[in-house]
Amino acid sequence: MAGDGPMAAAGAAPARTPARGRQRASHSLDTVLGEAIAILDESGEPALTFRALAARLGGGVASIYWYVSSRDELLEKATEEVMGRVLVETEPLVHGPDPIANVRAIAVALFDEFVRRPWFGQFMLRNSGMQPNSMAMFERLGQQLMRLDLTPRQQFHAVSSIVSYVVGVAADLAEPPPKEFLESGLTRSEFLEVLGQRWRELGPERFPFAHHVAGEMAVHDDLDVFRSGLDLLLDGLRLQAERGAGASDAAP
């Protein structure tokens, strides 16, 4: 998302890349994207094929080519559609007096969407960053940081780090549970307690930290861990802004 090039305005209406070739009515494209997103939500990216999509739409595979020329283009349009929805939903979050609090609220909303739709975050990790709605989200976060006493480099690094953290943690949470957990027959809380006990049994001389925080391992919540990590990033950003532009911008 950090590529160079023209940026969509943060307040602009969510954009769509025009389909190639001859097109039918735009509401039919909405239907195609809606069904594609439904397949992705229900079964993940591997399940999205033109054949499966055509079956849901009640037409032939050839009809899908009115709107997209390839599966990759379909995935890109579906990702852009979801990002457009997130832009609309998060627009009210940009008007608060504290830009860092605004960034936090937007980042949490984006993270929640990545968790709800794992395919969305996974595709975001692969895109070039030049899709209009993705650029508009990057722009939205960046405009908040333009209100702070930071250099362009500090602002760029901050937004890039926040986006990478949000997408990366969401992608990690989307990974399948470990085989040991699936085969254990335990609930999540029971399995965490087993792991916590293993940490307690580690020798405190060699593993003092693991021994010290074993109780937290046994009861931790992944979403709470995410929010704590985000707050660490934002607290550092706030401290950097309070020091003034360039204070921490010297080259090593």
XYZ file of N, CA and C in Angstrom:
756
model
N 0.810 -1.207 0.000
C 0.000 0.000 0.000
C 0.844 1.259 0.000
N 2.149 1.090 0.074
C 2.985 2.265 0.197
C 3.642 2.670 -1.117
N 3.075 2.277 -2.259
C 3.688 2.590 -3.530
C 3.524 4.051 -3.880
N 4.359 4.524 -4.818
C 4.269 5.887 -5.290
C 3.157 5.994 -6.307
N 2.671 7.191 -6.517
C 1.670 7.396 -7.554
C 0.547 8.237 -7.037
N -0.408 8.600 -7.908
C -1.524 9.437 -7.498
C -2.329 8.759 -6.419
N -2.767 9.531 -5.438
C -3.573 8.999 -4.343
C -5.009 9.475 -4.484
N -5.948 8.570 -4.183
C -7.353 8.969 -4.144
C -7.571 9.805 -2.902
N -8.401 10.801 -2.974
C -8.693 11.640 -1.815
C -9.361 10.825 -0.745
N -9.006 11.108 0.515
C -9.536 10.311 1.614
C -11.031 10.413 1.703
N -11.592 11.535 1.345
C -13.031 11.696 1.459
C -13.774 11.347 0.195
N -13.050 10.885 -0.835
C -13.705 10.598 -2.108
C -14.547 9.347 -2.012
N -15.526 9.265 -2.896
C -16.371 8.079 -2.921
C -15.535 6.878 -3.316
N -15.774 5.685 -2.733
C -15.021 4.500 -3.085
C -15.051 4.268 -4.593
N -13.882 3.948 -5.140
C -13.777 3.814 -6.593
C -13.730 2.362 -7.008
N -14.069 2.123 -8.261
C -13.942 0.796 -8.832
C -13.162 0.888 -10.125
N -12.331 -0.116 -10.370
C -11.609 -0.163 -11.625
C -12.559 -0.622 -12.712
N -12.689 0.097 -13.823
C -13.618 -0.310 -14.871
C -13.281 -1.692 -15.394
N -14.311 -2.495 -15.647
C -14.102 -3.809 -16.238
C -13.670 -3.640 -17.682
N -12.917 -4.617 -18.165
C -12.435 -4.530 -19.531
C -13.512 -4.989 -20.506
N -13.428 -4.442 -21.699
C -14.330 -4.912 -22.743
C -15.744 -4.429 -22.553
N -16.652 -5.036 -23.295
C -18.050 -4.672 -23.252
C -18.655 -4.977 -21.890
N -19.524 -4.109 -21.418
C -20.096 -4.284 -20.085
C -21.615 -4.248 -20.127
N -22.202 -4.894 -19.155
C -23.638 -4.793 -18.954
C -23.901 -3.747 -17.882
N -25.147 -3.662 -17.432
C -25.520 -2.650 -16.439
C -24.699 -2.821 -15.172
N -24.396 -1.683 -14.534
C -23.516 -1.712 -13.378
C -24.113 -2.512 -12.225
N -25.455 -2.533 -12.146
C -26.041 -3.290 -11.036
C -25.771 -4.781 -11.185
N -25.548 -5.259 -12.417
C -25.185 -6.650 -12.617
C -23.775 -6.922 -12.110
N -22.866 -5.946 -12.260
C -21.543 -6.079 -11.685
C -21.644 -6.160 -10.167
N -22.522 -5.363 -9.574
C -22.745 -5.450 -8.127
C -23.155 -6.863 -7.725
N -24.014 -7.478 -8.521
C -24.464 -8.834 -8.215
C -23.310 -9.818 -8.297
N -22.495 -9.699 -9.337
C -21.340 -10.585 -9.497
C -20.404 -10.444 -8.298
N -20.094 -9.207 -7.913
C -19.195 -8.994 -6.787
C -19.806 -9.466 -5.475
N -21.112 -9.247 -5.315
C -21.768 -9.686 -4.094
C -21.699 -11.198 -3.921
N -21.934 -11.936 -5.010
C -21.867 -13.395 -4.930
C -20.432 -13.874 -4.768
N -19.476 -13.195 -5.418
C -18.075 -13.565 -5.258
C -17.631 -13.378 -3.809
N -18.022 -12.269 -3.203
C -17.676 -12.014 -1.800
C -18.330 -13.051 -0.889
N -19.560 -13.447 -1.214
C -20.235 -14.465 -0.405
C -19.473 -15.784 -0.450
N -18.995 -16.173 -1.630
C -18.207 -17.409 -1.750
C -16.921 -17.293 -0.939
N -16.246 -16.164 -1.066
C -15.001 -15.955 -0.329
C -15.232 -16.001 1.177
N -16.307 -15.386 1.639
C -16.617 -15.376 3.074
C -16.936 -16.773 3.579
N -17.653 -17.534 2.777
C -18.108 -18.861 3.215
C -17.007 -19.910 3.146
N -16.190 -19.859 2.085
C -15.280 -20.978 1.831
C -13.840 -20.586 1.543
N -13.533 -19.294 1.501
C -12.167 -18.865 1.272
C -11.813 -18.742 -0.199
N -10.609 -18.233 -0.424
C -10.175 -17.928 -1.785
C -10.161 -19.133 -2.722
N -9.705 -20.330 -2.277
C -9.664 -21.458 -3.224
C -11.029 -21.809 -3.811
N -12.102 -21.489 -3.092
C -13.444 -21.856 -3.565
C -13.964 -20.918 -4.646
N -13.323 -19.763 -4.817
C -13.813 -18.805 -5.798
C -13.303 -19.184 -7.186
N -14.143 -19.847 -7.942
C -13.872 -20.164 -9.337
C -14.997 -19.601 -10.184
N -14.734 -19.407 -11.464
C -15.780 -18.899 -12.337
C -16.942 -19.889 -12.414
N -16.622 -21.169 -12.354
C -17.694 -22.183 -12.408
C -18.591 -22.082 -11.175
N -17.970 -21.957 -9.986
C -18.766 -21.854 -8.761
C -19.573 -20.569 -8.754
N -18.975 -19.493 -9.227
C -19.670 -18.213 -9.261
C -20.837 -18.254 -10.244
N -20.612 -18.853 -11.414
C -21.680 -18.949 -12.411
C -22.843 -19.773 -11.874
N -22.530 -20.818 -11.106
C -23.596 -21.653 -10.543
C -24.453 -20.851 -9.575
N -23.829 -19.997 -8.792
C -24.591 -19.167 -7.852
C -25.404 -18.110 -8.573
N -24.865 -17.602 -9.677
C -25.560 -16.561 -10.424
C -26.651 -17.117 -11.322
N -26.582 -18.431 -11.563
C -27.602 -19.044 -12.412
C -27.379 -18.830 -13.894
N -26.145 -18.616 -14.299
C -25.828 -18.422 -15.705
C -24.623 -19.229 -16.096
N -24.111 -18.980 -17.288
C -22.942 -19.675 -17.765
C -21.672 -18.963 -17.374
N -20.557 -19.698 -17.418
C -19.263 -19.128 -17.077
C -18.930 -17.951 -17.986
N -19.298 -18.069 -19.256
C -18.953 -17.016 -20.218
C -19.554 -15.667 -19.825
N -20.689 -15.695 -19.128
C -21.338 -14.424 -18.788
C -20.508 -13.594 -17.812
N -19.648 -14.251 -17.020
C -18.835 -13.530 -16.047
C -17.790 -12.668 -16.750
N -17.412 -13.095 -17.959
C -16.392 -12.341 -18.689
C -16.913 -11.004 -19.208
N -18.198 -10.738 -19.049
C -18.704 -9.398 -19.334
C -18.123 -8.378 -18.355
N -17.745 -8.850 -17.173
C -17.384 -7.946 -16.083
C -15.920 -8.024 -15.679
N -15.313 -9.187 -15.780
C -13.903 -9.351 -15.425
C -13.248 -10.277 -16.438
N -11.963 -10.061 -16.646
C -11.260 -10.853 -17.657
C -10.521 -12.043 -17.063
N -10.400 -12.096 -15.724
C -9.649 -13.180 -15.098
C -10.061 -13.309 -13.636
N -9.651 -14.411 -13.028
C -9.909 -14.620 -11.604
C -9.170 -13.594 -10.769
N -7.953 -13.260 -11.161
C -7.199 -12.250 -10.412
C -7.914 -10.902 -10.423
N -8.483 -10.531 -11.565
C -9.219 -9.274 -11.625
C -10.470 -9.340 -10.758
N -11.108 -10.496 -10.724
C -12.285 -10.670 -9.875
C -11.908 -10.508 -8.405
N -10.800 -11.110 -7.994
C -10.338 -10.975 -6.608
C -10.002 -9.521 -6.285
N -9.376 -8.850 -7.238
C -9.028 -7.450 -7.013
C -10.287 -6.602 -6.840
N -11.274 -6.831 -7.682
C -12.511 -6.058 -7.591
C -13.264 -6.377 -6.298
N -13.254 -7.655 -5.884
C -13.924 -8.026 -4.639
C -13.235 -7.371 -3.445
N -11.907 -7.352 -3.469
C -11.148 -6.700 -2.396
C -11.427 -5.206 -2.364
N -11.454 -4.587 -3.534
C -11.750 -3.164 -3.616
C -13.178 -2.861 -3.140
N -14.111 -3.761 -3.449
C -15.494 -3.559 -3.001
C -15.567 -3.557 -1.479
N -14.884 -4.525 -0.848
C -14.899 -4.595 0.612
C -14.187 -3.388 1.210
N -13.052 -2.998 0.622
C -12.362 -1.826 1.138
C -13.226 -0.581 0.989
N -13.982 -0.494 -0.090
C -14.892 0.635 -0.250
C -15.927 0.686 0.858
N -16.411 -0.469 1.260
C -17.381 -0.519 2.361
C -16.730 -0.061 3.666
N -15.483 -0.484 3.890
C -14.779 -0.072 5.106
C -14.558 1.438 5.101
N -14.251 1.997 3.942
C -14.082 3.449 3.850
C -15.354 4.177 4.257
N -16.478 3.680 3.780
C -17.756 4.314 4.129
C -18.021 4.188 5.630
N -17.785 2.993 6.170
C -18.081 2.748 7.586
C -17.155 3.532 8.520
N -15.931 3.776 8.084
C -14.974 4.453 8.966
C -14.929 5.964 8.755
N -15.646 6.479 7.780
C -15.617 7.925 7.540
C -15.972 8.737 8.779
N -16.969 8.315 9.592
C -17.274 9.108 10.797
C -16.143 9.139 11.821
N -15.141 8.267 11.673
C -14.083 8.170 12.675
C -12.971 9.193 12.469
N -13.013 9.958 11.386
C -11.900 10.854 11.073
C -12.098 12.264 11.626
N -13.203 12.522 12.289
C -13.536 13.896 12.668
C -13.231 14.233 14.127
N -12.656 13.282 14.868
C -12.346 13.550 16.266
C -11.197 14.524 16.419
N -11.066 15.142 17.597
C -10.020 16.150 17.808
C -8.615 15.577 17.918
N -8.492 14.285 18.256
C -7.179 13.666 18.460
C -6.868 12.766 17.258
N -5.934 13.168 16.389
C -5.662 12.374 15.192
C -5.164 10.965 15.494
N -4.412 10.800 16.579
C -3.916 9.460 16.908
C -5.062 8.564 17.366
N -6.002 9.113 18.114
C -7.187 8.340 18.499
C -7.996 7.979 17.258
N -8.054 8.885 16.285
C -8.763 8.594 15.043
C -8.090 7.448 14.289
N -6.763 7.497 14.219
C -6.017 6.433 13.542
C -6.268 5.099 14.235
N -6.279 5.114 15.557
C -6.529 3.867 16.291
C -7.896 3.297 15.949
N -8.915 4.145 15.925
C -10.270 3.679 15.636
C -10.365 3.108 14.228
N -9.727 3.759 13.272
C -9.746 3.253 11.893
C -8.996 1.935 11.806
N -7.824 1.854 12.460
C -7.023 0.634 12.419
C -7.774 -0.545 13.033
N -8.473 -0.321 14.140
C -9.240 -1.396 14.778
C -10.383 -1.844 13.871
N -11.066 -0.900 13.227
C -12.151 -1.255 12.318
C -11.625 -2.060 11.135
N -10.481 -1.652 10.593
C -9.877 -2.380 9.483
C -9.453 -3.776 9.920
N -8.862 -3.868 11.104
C -8.451 -5.167 11.639
C -9.658 -6.086 11.813
N -10.744 -5.559 12.358
C -11.941 -6.372 12.564
C -12.445 -6.940 11.240
N -12.351 -6.145 10.171
C -12.790 -6.626 8.863
C -11.842 -7.699 8.337
N -10.549 -7.544 8.574
C -9.597 -8.570 8.168
C -9.839 -9.878 8.913
N -10.161 -9.786 10.193
C -10.420 -10.990 10.984
C -11.705 -11.654 10.512
N -12.704 -10.844 10.234
C -13.988 -11.389 9.777
C -13.871 -12.004 8.384
N -12.984 -11.443 7.570
C -12.794 -11.925 6.198
C -11.304 -12.209 5.989
N -10.807 -13.377 6.386
C -9.371 -13.661 6.255
C -8.850 -13.492 4.830
N -9.638 -13.840 3.842
C -9.203 -13.705 2.443
C -8.886 -12.250 2.109
N -9.593 -11.328 2.735
C -9.411 -9.910 2.470
C -8.002 -9.463 2.865
N -7.578 -9.835 4.068
C -6.241 -9.483 4.512
C -5.166 -10.187 3.711
N -5.394 -11.447 3.365
C -4.404 -12.204 2.611
C -4.174 -11.584 1.237
N -5.253 -11.131 0.589
C -5.083 -10.517 -0.716
C -4.443 -9.140 -0.595
N -4.754 -8.422 0.482
C -4.144 -7.118 0.688
C -2.619 -7.233 0.802
N -2.123 -8.341 1.342
C -0.686 -8.535 1.478
C -0.017 -8.693 0.115
N -0.792 -9.074 -0.903
C -0.210 -9.346 -2.216
C -0.406 -8.214 -3.200
N -1.305 -7.277 -2.912
C -1.597 -6.272 -3.936
C -0.490 -5.223 -4.022
N -0.539 -4.441 -5.073
C 0.521 -3.474 -5.356
C 0.345 -2.167 -4.595
N -0.815 -1.998 -3.970
C -1.077 -0.761 -3.256
C -1.642 0.339 -4.128
N -1.873 0.082 -5.401
C -2.348 1.121 -6.290
C -3.849 1.042 -6.563
N -4.543 0.096 -5.956
C -5.989 0.054 -6.107
C -6.579 1.304 -5.456
N -7.562 1.940 -6.101
C -8.055 3.237 -5.614
C -8.525 3.224 -4.163
N -9.317 2.241 -3.777
C -9.832 2.249 -2.413
C -8.748 1.946 -1.385
N -7.809 1.081 -1.743
C -6.694 0.803 -0.842
C -5.846 2.058 -0.655
N -5.610 2.782 -1.737
C -4.869 4.032 -1.637
C -5.641 5.071 -0.830
N -6.973 5.066 -0.973
C -7.787 6.005 -0.207
C -7.692 5.720 1.289
N -7.596 4.445 1.667
C -7.430 4.113 3.085
C -6.059 4.559 3.584
N -5.023 4.337 2.781
C -3.687 4.794 3.144
C -3.680 6.315 3.296
N -4.344 6.975 2.371
C -4.451 8.432 2.409
C -5.211 8.900 3.646
N -6.261 8.200 3.990
C -7.061 8.591 5.152
C -6.226 8.555 6.423
N -5.469 7.489 6.593
C -4.601 7.400 7.767
C -3.530 8.479 7.721
N -2.952 8.677 6.542
C -1.886 9.662 6.417
C -2.341 11.079 6.695
N -3.544 11.419 6.267
C -4.040 12.772 6.509
C -4.210 13.056 8.000
N -4.517 12.037 8.761
C -4.588 12.231 10.211
C -3.209 12.586 10.765
N -2.176 11.914 10.257
C -0.830 12.172 10.770
C -0.263 13.487 10.266
N -0.820 14.029 9.189
C -0.396 15.348 8.728
C -0.767 16.440 9.721
N -1.655 16.121 10.652
C -2.045 17.081 11.678
C -1.034 17.131 12.825
N -0.048 16.242 12.806
C 0.946 16.160 13.872
C 2.259 16.798 13.426
N 3.090 17.135 14.379
C 4.381 17.753 14.092
C 5.386 16.650 13.770
N 5.262 16.119 12.556
C 6.112 15.034 12.091
C 6.617 15.354 10.690
N 7.770 14.818 10.340
C 8.292 14.995 8.988
C 7.571 14.029 8.046
N 7.665 14.262 6.732
C 7.085 13.307 5.778
C 7.613 11.892 5.965
N 8.893 11.767 6.253
C 9.456 10.425 6.481
C 8.801 9.773 7.690
N 8.691 10.514 8.784
C 8.074 9.956 9.982
C 6.621 9.566 9.729
N 5.914 10.379 8.998
C 4.520 10.070 8.673
C 4.421 8.823 7.806
N 5.274 8.743 6.791
C 5.265 7.578 5.908
C 5.601 6.305 6.673
N 6.649 6.377 7.475
C 7.033 5.205 8.272
C 5.908 4.801 9.217
N 5.261 5.766 9.822
C 4.204 5.458 10.788
C 3.027 4.764 10.126
N 2.528 5.336 9.023
C 1.378 4.718 8.359
C 1.747 3.342 7.822
N 2.916 3.213 7.219
C 3.339 1.917 6.688
C 3.435 0.879 7.797
N 3.983 1.271 8.940
C 4.124 0.332 10.057
C 2.772 -0.072 10.628
N 1.873 0.886 10.748
C 0.545 0.585 11.287
C -0.198 -0.371 10.364
N -0.175 -0.082 9.061
C -0.868 -0.948 8.109
C -0.248 -2.343 8.109
N 1.078 -2.425 8.107
C 1.742 -3.729 8.121
C 1.393 -4.518 9.380
N 1.334 -3.824 10.502
C 0.989 -4.493 11.762
C -0.438 -5.020 11.727
N -1.370 -4.180 11.286
C -2.779 -4.581 11.252
C -2.976 -5.780 10.330
N -2.451 -5.676 9.104
C -2.636 -6.759 8.141
C -1.902 -8.020 8.590
N -0.674 -7.848 9.100
C 0.121 -9.004 9.488
C -0.482 -9.789 10.640
N -0.948 -9.101 11.677
C -1.546 -9.801 12.812
C -2.843 -10.483 12.388
N -3.644 -9.798 11.583
C -4.893 -10.406 11.111
C -4.615 -11.654 10.283
N -3.593 -11.593 9.422
C -3.242 -12.764 8.610
C -2.765 -13.911 9.492
N -2.022 -13.587 10.546
C -1.551 -14.620 11.468
C -2.727 -15.283 12.179
N -3.703 -14.485 12.594
C -4.871 -15.049 13.271
C -5.718 -15.901 12.326
N -5.603 -15.630 11.011
C -6.384 -16.386 10.035
C -5.793 -17.769 9.760
N -4.557 -18.008 10.225
C -3.944 -19.310 10.012
C -4.715 -20.397 10.761
N -4.768 -21.625 10.212
C -5.479 -22.709 10.896
C -4.878 -22.986 12.268
N -5.681 -23.431 13.222
C -5.139 -23.776 14.544
C -4.104 -24.886 14.433
N -3.178 -24.977 15.390
C -2.161 -26.041 15.331
C -2.799 -27.424 15.397
N -2.142 -28.366 14.762
C -2.648 -29.742 14.705
C -2.850 -30.308 16.111
N -1.932 -29.977 17.015
C -2.041 -30.482 18.396
C -3.350 -30.052 19.031
N -3.754 -28.807 18.779
C -5.015 -28.317 19.332
C -6.205 -29.034 18.705
N -6.188 -29.190 17.388
C -7.303 -29.833 16.697
C -7.487 -31.279 17.144
N -6.376 -31.936 17.437
C -6.449 -33.350 17.830
C -6.654 -33.542 19.322
N -6.568 -32.453 20.088
C -6.639 -32.586 21.546
C -8.060 -32.768 22.060
N -9.044 -32.249 21.320
C -10.417 -32.293 21.802
C -10.706 -31.282 22.886
N -9.754 -30.392 23.163
C -9.921 -29.398 24.208
C -10.532 -28.120 23.648
N -11.174 -27.355 24.519
C -11.593 -26.010 24.128
C -10.361 -25.116 24.063
N -10.531 -23.927 23.503
C -9.399 -23.011 23.415
C -8.844 -22.681 24.796
N -9.722 -22.387 25.738
C -9.260 -22.019 27.077
C -8.550 -23.190 27.756
N -9.050 -24.398 27.551
C -8.405 -25.580 28.135
C -7.024 -25.801 27.521
N -6.926 -25.601 26.218
C -5.639 -25.801 25.545
C -4.625 -24.753 25.985
N -5.083 -23.508 26.152
C -4.179 -22.465 26.633
C -3.689 -22.770 28.048
N -4.551 -23.326 28.856
C -4.139 -23.681 30.209
C -3.052 -24.755 30.175
N -3.168 -25.702 29.228
C -2.128 -26.722 29.069
C -0.806 -26.063 28.695
N -0.862 -25.109 27.742
C 0.354 -24.413 27.340
C 0.930 -23.597 28.498
N 0.047 -22.954 29.245
C 0.501 -22.187 30.396
C 1.202 -23.056 31.416
N 0.671 -24.246 31.631
C 1.290 -25.165 32.582
C 2.662 -25.611 32.097
N 2.786 -25.812 30.800
C 4.099 -26.173 30.251
C 5.113 -25.056 30.510
N 4.659 -23.814 30.364
C 5.562 -22.689 30.622
C 5.930 -22.623 32.098
N 4.963 -22.950 32.977
C 5.251 -22.928 34.412
C 6.301 -23.962 34.779
N 6.327 -25.056 34.024
C 7.246 -26.156 34.326
C 8.638 -25.921 33.769
N 8.798 -24.873 32.950
C 10.137 -24.543 32.460
C 10.997 -24.041 33.616
N 12.263 -24.367 33.580
C 13.155 -23.940 34.653
C 13.265 -22.431 34.728
N 12.954 -21.826 35.858
C 13.016 -20.364 35.979
C 14.424 -19.812 35.818
N 15.448 -20.610 36.011
C 16.803 -20.120 35.821
C 17.098 -19.889 34.341
N 16.614 -20.775 33.481
C 16.880 -20.662 32.043
C 15.808 -19.852 31.332
N 14.571 -19.950 31.814
C 13.447 -19.271 31.160
C 12.698 -18.390 32.165
N 13.364 -17.412 32.736
C 12.702 -16.599 33.763
C 11.486 -15.839 33.230
N 11.584 -15.343 32.005
C 10.450 -14.580 31.475
C 9.253 -15.482 31.219
N 9.459 -16.604 30.534
C 8.350 -17.526 30.249
C 7.712 -18.008 31.544
N 8.538 -18.290 32.535
C 8.027 -18.723 33.841
C 7.205 -17.601 34.486
N 7.672 -16.372 34.336
C 7.029 -15.219 34.957
C 5.655 -14.925 34.354
N 5.494 -15.104 33.018
C 4.246 -14.732 32.344
C 3.390 -15.935 31.971
N 3.685 -17.102 32.528
C 2.935 -18.309 32.184
C 1.449 -18.138 32.454
N 1.119 -17.439 33.514
C -0.297 -17.222 33.826
C -1.006 -16.416 32.756
N -0.303 -15.452 32.162
C -0.892 -14.661 31.082
C -1.081 -15.505 29.829
N -0.107 -16.365 29.517
C -0.261 -17.274 28.381
C -1.527 -18.109 28.515
N -1.820 -18.513 29.740
C -2.946 -19.418 29.964
C -4.301 -18.744 29.777
N -4.350 -17.418 29.826
C -5.659 -16.746 29.785
C -5.713 -15.643 28.723
N -4.677 -15.485 27.916
C -4.611 -14.325 27.025
C -5.685 -14.383 25.940
N -6.044 -13.187 25.477
C -6.998 -13.041 24.378
C -6.255 -12.409 23.202
N -6.342 -13.027 22.022
C -5.579 -12.552 20.871
C -5.958 -11.125 20.469
N -7.222 -10.787 20.577
C -7.646 -9.440 20.200
C -7.109 -8.407 21.184
N -7.036 -8.783 22.455
C -6.468 -7.887 23.449
C -4.981 -7.681 23.191
N -4.295 -8.755 22.797
C -2.875 -8.649 22.458
C -2.696 -7.709 21.271
N -3.558 -7.833 20.259
C -3.470 -6.951 19.097
C -3.630 -5.495 19.503
N -4.654 -5.205 20.298
C -4.908 -3.815 20.676
C -3.770 -3.250 21.521
N -3.186 -4.082 22.364
C -2.056 -3.624 23.178
C -0.857 -3.286 22.293
N -0.602 -4.125 21.295
C 0.492 -3.855 20.374
C 0.256 -2.590 19.563
N -0.977 -2.380 19.138
C -1.318 -1.170 18.405
C -1.103 0.061 19.275
N -1.491 -0.047 20.536
C -1.303 1.084 21.448
C 0.177 1.388 21.665
N 1.017 0.353 21.683
C 2.455 0.590 21.802
C 2.965 1.400 20.610
N 2.527 1.030 19.405
C 2.920 1.783 18.211
C 2.453 3.233 18.303
N 1.207 3.405 18.687
C 0.635 4.746 18.700
C 1.197 5.596 19.844
N 1.497 4.982 20.972
C 2.125 5.732 22.066
C 3.504 6.244 21.633
N 4.249 5.396 20.900
C 5.535 5.841 20.383
C 5.377 6.966 19.375
N 4.341 6.871 18.558
C 4.076 7.922 17.571
C 3.727 9.241 18.254
N 2.916 9.150 19.303
C 2.547 10.365 20.033
C 3.789 11.016 20.675
N 4.648 10.191 21.249
C 5.871 10.715 21.857
C 6.763 11.371 20.802
N 6.849 10.756 19.635
C 7.641 11.314 18.542
C 7.093 12.673 18.114
N 5.758 12.768 18.019
C 5.140 14.037 17.620
C 5.366 15.117 18.680
N 5.334 14.731 19.948
C 5.539 15.718 21.011
C 6.958 16.246 21.020
N 7.899 15.444 20.534
C 9.284 15.897 20.482
C 9.511 16.864 19.335
N 8.621 16.827 18.338
C 8.748 17.746 17.216
C 9.325 17.087 15.993
N 9.007 17.637 14.845
C 9.437 17.097 13.568
C 10.959 16.987 13.505
N 11.411 15.819 13.088
C 12.841 15.628 12.872
C 13.608 15.202 14.091
N 12.976 15.205 15.282
C 13.717 14.890 16.499
C 14.255 13.466 16.486
N 13.497 12.547 15.850
C 13.932 11.155 15.785
C 14.149 10.717 14.341
N 14.410 11.708 13.466
C 14.444 11.435 12.031
C 15.858 11.391 11.476
N 16.845 11.464 12.351
C 18.221 11.460 11.870
C 18.602 10.085 11.335
N 19.359 10.065 10.270
C 19.812 8.792 9.705
C 20.766 8.120 10.658
N 20.746 6.774 10.729
C 21.661 6.073 11.633
C 23.105 6.250 11.197
